[in-house]
PDB file of C-alpha atoms in Angstrom:
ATOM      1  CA  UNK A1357     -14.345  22.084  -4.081  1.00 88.00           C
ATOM      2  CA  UNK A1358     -14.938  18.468  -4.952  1.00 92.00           C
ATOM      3  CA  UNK A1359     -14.253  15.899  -2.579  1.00 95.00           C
ATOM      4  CA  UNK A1360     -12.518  12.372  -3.419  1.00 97.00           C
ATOM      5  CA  UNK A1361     -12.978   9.713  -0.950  1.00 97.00           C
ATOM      6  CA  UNK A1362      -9.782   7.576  -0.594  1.00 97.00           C
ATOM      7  CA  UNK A1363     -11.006   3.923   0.702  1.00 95.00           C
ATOM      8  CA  UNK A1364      -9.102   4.088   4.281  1.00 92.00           C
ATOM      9  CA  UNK A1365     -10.255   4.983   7.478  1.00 89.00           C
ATOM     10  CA  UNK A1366      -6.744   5.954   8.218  1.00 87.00           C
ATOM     11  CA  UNK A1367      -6.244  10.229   8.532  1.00 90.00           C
ATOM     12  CA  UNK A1368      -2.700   9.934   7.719  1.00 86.00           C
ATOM     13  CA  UNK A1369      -3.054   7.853   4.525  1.00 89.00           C
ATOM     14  CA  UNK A1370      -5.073  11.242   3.499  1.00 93.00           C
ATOM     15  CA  UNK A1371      -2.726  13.643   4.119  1.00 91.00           C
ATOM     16  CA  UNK A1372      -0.135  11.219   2.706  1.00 88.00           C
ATOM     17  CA  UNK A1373      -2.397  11.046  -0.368  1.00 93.00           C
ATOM     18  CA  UNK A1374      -3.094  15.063  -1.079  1.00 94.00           C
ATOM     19  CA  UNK A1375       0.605  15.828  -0.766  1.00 90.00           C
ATOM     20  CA  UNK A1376       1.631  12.920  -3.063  1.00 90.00           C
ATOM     21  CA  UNK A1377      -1.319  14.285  -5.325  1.00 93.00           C
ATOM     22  CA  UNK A1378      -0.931  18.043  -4.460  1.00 93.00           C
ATOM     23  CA  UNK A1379      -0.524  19.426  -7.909  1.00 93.00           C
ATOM     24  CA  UNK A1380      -3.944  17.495  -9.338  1.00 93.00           C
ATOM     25  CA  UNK A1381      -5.695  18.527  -6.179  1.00 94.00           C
ATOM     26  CA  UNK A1382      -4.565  22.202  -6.675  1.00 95.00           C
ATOM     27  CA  UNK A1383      -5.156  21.727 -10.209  1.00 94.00           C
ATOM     28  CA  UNK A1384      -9.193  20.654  -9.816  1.00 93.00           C
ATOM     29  CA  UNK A1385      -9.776  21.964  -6.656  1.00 95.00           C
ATOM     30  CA  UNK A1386     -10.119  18.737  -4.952  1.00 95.00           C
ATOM     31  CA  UNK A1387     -10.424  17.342  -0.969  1.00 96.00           C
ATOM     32  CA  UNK A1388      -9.575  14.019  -0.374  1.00 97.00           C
ATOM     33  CA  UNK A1389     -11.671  12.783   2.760  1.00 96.00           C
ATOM     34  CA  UNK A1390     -11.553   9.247   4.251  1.00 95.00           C
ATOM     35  CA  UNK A1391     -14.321   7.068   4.732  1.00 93.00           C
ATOM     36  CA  UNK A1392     -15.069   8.333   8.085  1.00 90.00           C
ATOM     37  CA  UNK A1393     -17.893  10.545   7.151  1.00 84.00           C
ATOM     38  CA  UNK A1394     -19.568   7.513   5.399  1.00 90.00           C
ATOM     39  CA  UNK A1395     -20.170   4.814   7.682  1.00 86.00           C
ATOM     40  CA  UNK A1396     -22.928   3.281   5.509  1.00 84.00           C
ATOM     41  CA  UNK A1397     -19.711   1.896   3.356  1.00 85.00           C
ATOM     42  CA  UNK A1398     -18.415  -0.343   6.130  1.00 80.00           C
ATOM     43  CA  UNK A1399     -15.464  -2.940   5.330  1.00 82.00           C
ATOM     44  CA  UNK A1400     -15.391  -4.468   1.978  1.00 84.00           C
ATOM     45  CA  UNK A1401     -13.678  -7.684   1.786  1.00 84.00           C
ATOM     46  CA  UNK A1402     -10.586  -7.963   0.544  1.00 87.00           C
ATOM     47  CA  UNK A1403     -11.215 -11.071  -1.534  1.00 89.00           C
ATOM     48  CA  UNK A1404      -9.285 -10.664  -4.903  1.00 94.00           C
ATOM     49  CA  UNK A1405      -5.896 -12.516  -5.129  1.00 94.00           C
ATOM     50  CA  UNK A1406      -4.456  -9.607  -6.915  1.00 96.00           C
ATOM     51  CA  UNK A1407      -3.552  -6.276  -5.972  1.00 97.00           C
ATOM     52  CA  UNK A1408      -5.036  -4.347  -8.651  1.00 97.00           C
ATOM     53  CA  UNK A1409      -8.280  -6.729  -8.146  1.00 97.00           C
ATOM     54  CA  UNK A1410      -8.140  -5.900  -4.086  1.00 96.00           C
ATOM     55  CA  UNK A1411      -7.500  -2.351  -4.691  1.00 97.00           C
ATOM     56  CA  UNK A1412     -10.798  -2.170  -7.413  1.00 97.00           C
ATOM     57  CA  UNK A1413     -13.060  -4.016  -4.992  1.00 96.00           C
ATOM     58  CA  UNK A1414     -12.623  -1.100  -2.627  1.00 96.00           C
ATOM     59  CA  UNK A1415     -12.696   1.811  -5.379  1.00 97.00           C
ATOM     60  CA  UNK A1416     -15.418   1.015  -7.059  1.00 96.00           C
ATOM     61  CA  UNK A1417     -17.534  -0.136  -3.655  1.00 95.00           C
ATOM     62  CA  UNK A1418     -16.770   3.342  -2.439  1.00 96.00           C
ATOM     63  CA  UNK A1419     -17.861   5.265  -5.285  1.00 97.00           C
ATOM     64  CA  UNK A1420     -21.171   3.573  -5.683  1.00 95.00           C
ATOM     65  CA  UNK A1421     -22.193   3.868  -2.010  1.00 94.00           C
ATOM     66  CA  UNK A1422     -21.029   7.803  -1.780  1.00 96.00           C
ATOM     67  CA  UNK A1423     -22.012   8.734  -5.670  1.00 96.00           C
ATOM     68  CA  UNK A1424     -18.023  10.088  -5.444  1.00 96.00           C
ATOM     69  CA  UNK A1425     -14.579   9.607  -6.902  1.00 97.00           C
ATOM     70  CA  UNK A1426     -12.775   7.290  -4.916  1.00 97.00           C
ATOM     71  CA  UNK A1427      -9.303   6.221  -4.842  1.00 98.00           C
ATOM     72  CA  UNK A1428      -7.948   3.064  -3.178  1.00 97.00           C
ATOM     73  CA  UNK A1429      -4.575   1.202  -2.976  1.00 97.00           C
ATOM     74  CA  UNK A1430      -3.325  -2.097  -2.153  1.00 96.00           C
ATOM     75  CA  UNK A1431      -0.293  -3.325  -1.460  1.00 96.00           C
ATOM     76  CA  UNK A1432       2.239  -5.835  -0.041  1.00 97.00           C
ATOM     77  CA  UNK A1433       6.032  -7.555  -0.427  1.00 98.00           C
ATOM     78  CA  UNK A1434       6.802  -9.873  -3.178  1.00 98.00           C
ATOM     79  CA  UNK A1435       9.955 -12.423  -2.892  1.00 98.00           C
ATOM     80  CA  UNK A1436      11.585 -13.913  -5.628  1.00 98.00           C
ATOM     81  CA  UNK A1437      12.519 -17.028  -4.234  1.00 98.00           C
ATOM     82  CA  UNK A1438       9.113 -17.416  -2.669  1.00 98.00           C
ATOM     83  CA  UNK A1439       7.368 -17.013  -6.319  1.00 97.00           C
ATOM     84  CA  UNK A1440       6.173 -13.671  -5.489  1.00 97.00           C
ATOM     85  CA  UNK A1441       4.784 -14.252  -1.794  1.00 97.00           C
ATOM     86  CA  UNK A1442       3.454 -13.116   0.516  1.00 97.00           C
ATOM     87  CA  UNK A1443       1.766 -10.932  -2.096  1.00 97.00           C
ATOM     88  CA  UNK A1444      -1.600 -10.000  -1.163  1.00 96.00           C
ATOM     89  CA  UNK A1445      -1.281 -11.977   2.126  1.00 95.00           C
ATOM     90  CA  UNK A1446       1.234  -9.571   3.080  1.00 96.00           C
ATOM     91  CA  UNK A1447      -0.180  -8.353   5.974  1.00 90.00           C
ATOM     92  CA  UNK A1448      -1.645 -12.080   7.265  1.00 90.00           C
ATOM     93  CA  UNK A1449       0.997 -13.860   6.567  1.00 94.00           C
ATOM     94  CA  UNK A1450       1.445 -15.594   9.622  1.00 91.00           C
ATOM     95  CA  UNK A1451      -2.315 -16.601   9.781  1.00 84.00           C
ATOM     96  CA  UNK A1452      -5.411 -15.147  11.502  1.00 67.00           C
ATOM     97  CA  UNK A1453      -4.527 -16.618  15.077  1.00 51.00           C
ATOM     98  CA  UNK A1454      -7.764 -18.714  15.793  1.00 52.00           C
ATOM     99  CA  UNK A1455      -9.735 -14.872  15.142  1.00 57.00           C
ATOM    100  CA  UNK A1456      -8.089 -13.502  17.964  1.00 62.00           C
ATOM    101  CA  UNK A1457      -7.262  -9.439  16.908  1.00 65.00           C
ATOM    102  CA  UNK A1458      -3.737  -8.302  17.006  1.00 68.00           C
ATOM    103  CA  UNK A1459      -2.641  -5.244  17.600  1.00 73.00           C
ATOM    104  CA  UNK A1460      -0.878  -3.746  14.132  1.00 70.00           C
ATOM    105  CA  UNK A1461       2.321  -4.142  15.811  1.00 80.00           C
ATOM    106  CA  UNK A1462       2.144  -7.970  17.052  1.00 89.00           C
ATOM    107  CA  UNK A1463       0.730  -8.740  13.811  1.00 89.00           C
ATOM    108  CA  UNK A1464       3.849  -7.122  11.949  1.00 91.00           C
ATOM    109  CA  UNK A1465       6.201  -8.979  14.041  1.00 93.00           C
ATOM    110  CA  UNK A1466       4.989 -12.244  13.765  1.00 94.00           C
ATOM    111  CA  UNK A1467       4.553 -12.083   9.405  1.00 95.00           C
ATOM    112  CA  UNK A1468       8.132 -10.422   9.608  1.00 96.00           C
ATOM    113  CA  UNK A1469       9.680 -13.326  11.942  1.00 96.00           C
ATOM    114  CA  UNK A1470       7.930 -15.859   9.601  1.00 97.00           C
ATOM    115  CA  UNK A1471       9.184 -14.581   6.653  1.00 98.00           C
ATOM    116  CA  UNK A1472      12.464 -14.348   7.932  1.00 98.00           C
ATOM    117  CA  UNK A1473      12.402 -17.782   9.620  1.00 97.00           C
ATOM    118  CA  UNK A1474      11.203 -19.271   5.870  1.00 97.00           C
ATOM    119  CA  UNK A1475      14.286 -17.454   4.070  1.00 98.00           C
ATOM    120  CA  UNK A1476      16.572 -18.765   7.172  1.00 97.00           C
ATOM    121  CA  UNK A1477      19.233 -20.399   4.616  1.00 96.00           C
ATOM    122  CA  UNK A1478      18.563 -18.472   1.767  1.00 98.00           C
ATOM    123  CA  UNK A1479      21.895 -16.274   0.484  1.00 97.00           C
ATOM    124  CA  UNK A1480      21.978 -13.002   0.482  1.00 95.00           C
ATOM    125  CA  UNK A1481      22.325 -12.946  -3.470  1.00 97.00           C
ATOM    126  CA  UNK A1482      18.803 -14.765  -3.786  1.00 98.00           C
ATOM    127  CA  UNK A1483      17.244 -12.412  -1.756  1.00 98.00           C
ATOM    128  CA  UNK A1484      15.212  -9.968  -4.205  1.00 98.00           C
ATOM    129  CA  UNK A1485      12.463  -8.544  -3.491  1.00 98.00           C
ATOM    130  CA  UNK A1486       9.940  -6.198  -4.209  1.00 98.00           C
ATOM    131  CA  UNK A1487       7.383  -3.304  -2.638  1.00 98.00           C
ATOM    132  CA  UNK A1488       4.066  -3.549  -4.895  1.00 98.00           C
ATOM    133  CA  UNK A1489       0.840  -1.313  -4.731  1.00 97.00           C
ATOM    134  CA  UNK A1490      -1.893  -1.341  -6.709  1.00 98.00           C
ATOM    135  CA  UNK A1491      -3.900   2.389  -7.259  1.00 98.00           C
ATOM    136  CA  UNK A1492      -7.278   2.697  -8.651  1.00 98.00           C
ATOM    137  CA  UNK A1493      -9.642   5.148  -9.024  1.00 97.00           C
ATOM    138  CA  UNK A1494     -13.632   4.810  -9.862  1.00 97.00           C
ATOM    139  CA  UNK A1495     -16.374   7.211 -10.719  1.00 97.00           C
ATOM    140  CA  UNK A1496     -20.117   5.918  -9.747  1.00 96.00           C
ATOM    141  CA  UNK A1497     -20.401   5.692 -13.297  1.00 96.00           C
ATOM    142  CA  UNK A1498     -18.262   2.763 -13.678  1.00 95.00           C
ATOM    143  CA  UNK A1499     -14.932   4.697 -15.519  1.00 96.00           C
ATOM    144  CA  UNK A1500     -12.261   3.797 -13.404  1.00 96.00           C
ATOM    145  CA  UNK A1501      -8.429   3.666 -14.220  1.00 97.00           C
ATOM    146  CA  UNK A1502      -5.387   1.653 -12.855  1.00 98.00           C
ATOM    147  CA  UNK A1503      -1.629   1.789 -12.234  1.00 98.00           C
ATOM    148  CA  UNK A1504       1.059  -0.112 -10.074  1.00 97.00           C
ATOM    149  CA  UNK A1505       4.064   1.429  -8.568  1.00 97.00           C
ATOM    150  CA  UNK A1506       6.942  -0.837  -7.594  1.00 97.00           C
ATOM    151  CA  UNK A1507      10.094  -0.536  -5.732  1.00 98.00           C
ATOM    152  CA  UNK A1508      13.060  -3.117  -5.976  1.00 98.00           C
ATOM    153  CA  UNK A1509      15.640  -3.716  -3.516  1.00 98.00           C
ATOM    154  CA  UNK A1510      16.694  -7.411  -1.065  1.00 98.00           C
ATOM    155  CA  UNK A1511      16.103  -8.398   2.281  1.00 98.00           C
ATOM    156  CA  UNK A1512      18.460  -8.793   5.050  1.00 98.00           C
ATOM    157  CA  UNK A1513      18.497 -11.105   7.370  1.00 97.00           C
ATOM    158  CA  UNK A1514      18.054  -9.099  10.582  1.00 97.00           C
ATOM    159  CA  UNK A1515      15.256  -5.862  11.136  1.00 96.00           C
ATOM    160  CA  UNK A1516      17.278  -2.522  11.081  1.00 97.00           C
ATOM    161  CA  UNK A1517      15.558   0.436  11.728  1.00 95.00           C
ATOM    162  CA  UNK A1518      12.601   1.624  14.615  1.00 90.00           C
ATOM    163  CA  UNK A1519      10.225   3.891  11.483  1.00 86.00           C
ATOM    164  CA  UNK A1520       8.440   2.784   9.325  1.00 82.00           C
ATOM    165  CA  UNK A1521       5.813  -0.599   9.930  1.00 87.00           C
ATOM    166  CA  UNK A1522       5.441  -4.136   8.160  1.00 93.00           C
ATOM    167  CA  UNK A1523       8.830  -5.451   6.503  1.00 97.00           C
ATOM    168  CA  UNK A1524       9.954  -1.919   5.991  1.00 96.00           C
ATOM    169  CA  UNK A1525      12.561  -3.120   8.895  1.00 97.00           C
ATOM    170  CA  UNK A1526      14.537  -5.629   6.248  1.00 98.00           C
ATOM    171  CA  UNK A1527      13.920  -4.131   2.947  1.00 98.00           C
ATOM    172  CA  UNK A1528      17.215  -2.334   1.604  1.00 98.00           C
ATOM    173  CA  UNK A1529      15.393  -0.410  -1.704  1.00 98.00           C
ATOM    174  CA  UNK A1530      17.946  -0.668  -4.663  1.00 97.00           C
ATOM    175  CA  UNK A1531      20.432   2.059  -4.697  1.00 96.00           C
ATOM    176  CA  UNK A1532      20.209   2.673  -1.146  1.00 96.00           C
ATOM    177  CA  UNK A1533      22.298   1.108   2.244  1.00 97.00           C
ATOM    178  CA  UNK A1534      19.756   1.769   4.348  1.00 97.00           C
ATOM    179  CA  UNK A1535      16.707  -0.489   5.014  1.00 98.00           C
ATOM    180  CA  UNK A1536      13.115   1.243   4.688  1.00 96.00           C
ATOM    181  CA  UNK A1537      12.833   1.653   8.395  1.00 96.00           C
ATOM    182  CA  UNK A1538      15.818   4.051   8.580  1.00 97.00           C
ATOM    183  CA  UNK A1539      14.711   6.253   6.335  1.00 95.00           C
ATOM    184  CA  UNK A1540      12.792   9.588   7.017  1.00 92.00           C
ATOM    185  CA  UNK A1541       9.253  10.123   5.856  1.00 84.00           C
ATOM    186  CA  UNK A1542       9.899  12.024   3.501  1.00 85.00           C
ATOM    187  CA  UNK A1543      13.244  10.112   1.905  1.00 91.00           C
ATOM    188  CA  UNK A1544      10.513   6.804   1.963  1.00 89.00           C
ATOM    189  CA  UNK A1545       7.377   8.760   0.421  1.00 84.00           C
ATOM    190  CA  UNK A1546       9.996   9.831  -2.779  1.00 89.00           C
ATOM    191  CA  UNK A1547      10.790   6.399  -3.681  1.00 94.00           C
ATOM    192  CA  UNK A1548       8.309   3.973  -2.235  1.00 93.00           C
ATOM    193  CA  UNK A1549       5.463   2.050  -3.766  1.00 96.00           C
ATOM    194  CA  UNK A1550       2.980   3.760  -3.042  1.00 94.00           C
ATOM    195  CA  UNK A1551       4.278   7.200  -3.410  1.00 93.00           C
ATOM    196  CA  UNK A1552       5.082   5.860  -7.373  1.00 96.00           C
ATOM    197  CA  UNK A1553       1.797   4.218  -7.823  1.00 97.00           C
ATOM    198  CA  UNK A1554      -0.241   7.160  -7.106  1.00 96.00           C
ATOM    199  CA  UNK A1555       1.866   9.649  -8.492  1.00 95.00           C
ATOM    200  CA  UNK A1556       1.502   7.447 -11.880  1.00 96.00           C
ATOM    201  CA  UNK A1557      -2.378   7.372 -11.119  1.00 96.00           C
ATOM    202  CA  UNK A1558      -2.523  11.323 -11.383  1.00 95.00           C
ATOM    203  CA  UNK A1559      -3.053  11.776 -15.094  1.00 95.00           C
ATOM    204  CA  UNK A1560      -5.705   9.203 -14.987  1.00 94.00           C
ATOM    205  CA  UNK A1561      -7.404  11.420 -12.440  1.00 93.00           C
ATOM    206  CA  UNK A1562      -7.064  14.509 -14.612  1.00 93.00           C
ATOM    207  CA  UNK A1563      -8.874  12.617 -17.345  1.00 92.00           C
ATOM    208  CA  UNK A1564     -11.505  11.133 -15.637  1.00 90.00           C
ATOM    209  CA  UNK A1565     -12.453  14.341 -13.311  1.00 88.00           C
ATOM    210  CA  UNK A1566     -10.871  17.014 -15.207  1.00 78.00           C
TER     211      UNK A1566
END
């Protein structure tokens, strides 16, 4: 069995990740493992001001320190009347609060009351947005591939919906009535952003470890 290292120390992204990918990990007899078992890779910095460039940084950091495949994602909101923001500042949108460290929740609440306070007179008809992520993979040789995964839908102008995290709460994904939060697990890992973007990523993966 070959293991992949996925760029998170977060368990559930893996076993997110291995059913999203379970036919290429059945396929080539692949484990996906965090970065747990490597703590020589410590945090790399987030610095790009794309996704695709944020999502690289990790990949490729990952695969050189371990001397495996590794696979790594990044992702945020985009609003069209905003010019694409928060973007890659999804997740510190409202700033880093003088260093102090929020829990995930707190944080969450105050980038999804500032958005909401900034679209305060905005109509619900100019309310697009969009769910982006950014997947890469990288081999320590340098080969590495890229995809994006998108999902459309608008924002309302109250949270709806306990599941889910982020601005899942006021994000209605096209074709549906329900916002992100008030959809199962499974009914969000079918259509969201992620889900797309690594699905997408999976032929890559056959090429470059098959």
């Amino acid at each position: 069995m070959r293991r992949v290292v996925l760029a998170t120390h977060n368990e559930h992204k893996v076993d997110e990740l291995t059913s999203i990918l379970a036919d290429v990990v059945a396929e080539l007899d692949l484990e996906i493992v965090s970065m747990a078992a490597f703590p020589q890779i410590g945090e790399v910095p987030e610095t790009e001001v794309t996704f695709e460039g944020n999502a690289r940084l990790k990949a490729e950091a990952v695969a050189v320190v371990t001397g495996l495949p590794a696979l790594a994602d990044d992702s945020g909101l985009s609003v069209e009347v905003l010019g694409g923001s928060p973007g890659v500042f999804s997740a510190r949108w409202s700033g880093l609060h003088g260093g102090e460290v929020l829990p995930r929740g707190e944080k969450d609440r105050r980038n999804l009351q500032l958005l909401l306070d900034q679209l305060a007179d905005v109509p619900d008809e100019h309310r697009a947005a969009a769910f982006r992520c950014a997947a890469v993979s990288a081999l320590p040789d340098g080969r590495s591939a890229a995809v994006e995964g998108r999902v459309d839908g608008v924002l309302l102008q109250a949270p709806v919906g306990e599941g889910g995290f982020g601005y899942d709460p006021i994000f209605v994904p096209e074709g549906h009535s329900r916002t992100m939060a008030e959809l199962s697990q499974d009914e969000k890992n079918a259509i969201s952003h992620r889900g797309r973007a690594f699905r997408a990523l999976a032929p890559h993966l056959r090429d470059l470890l098959g």
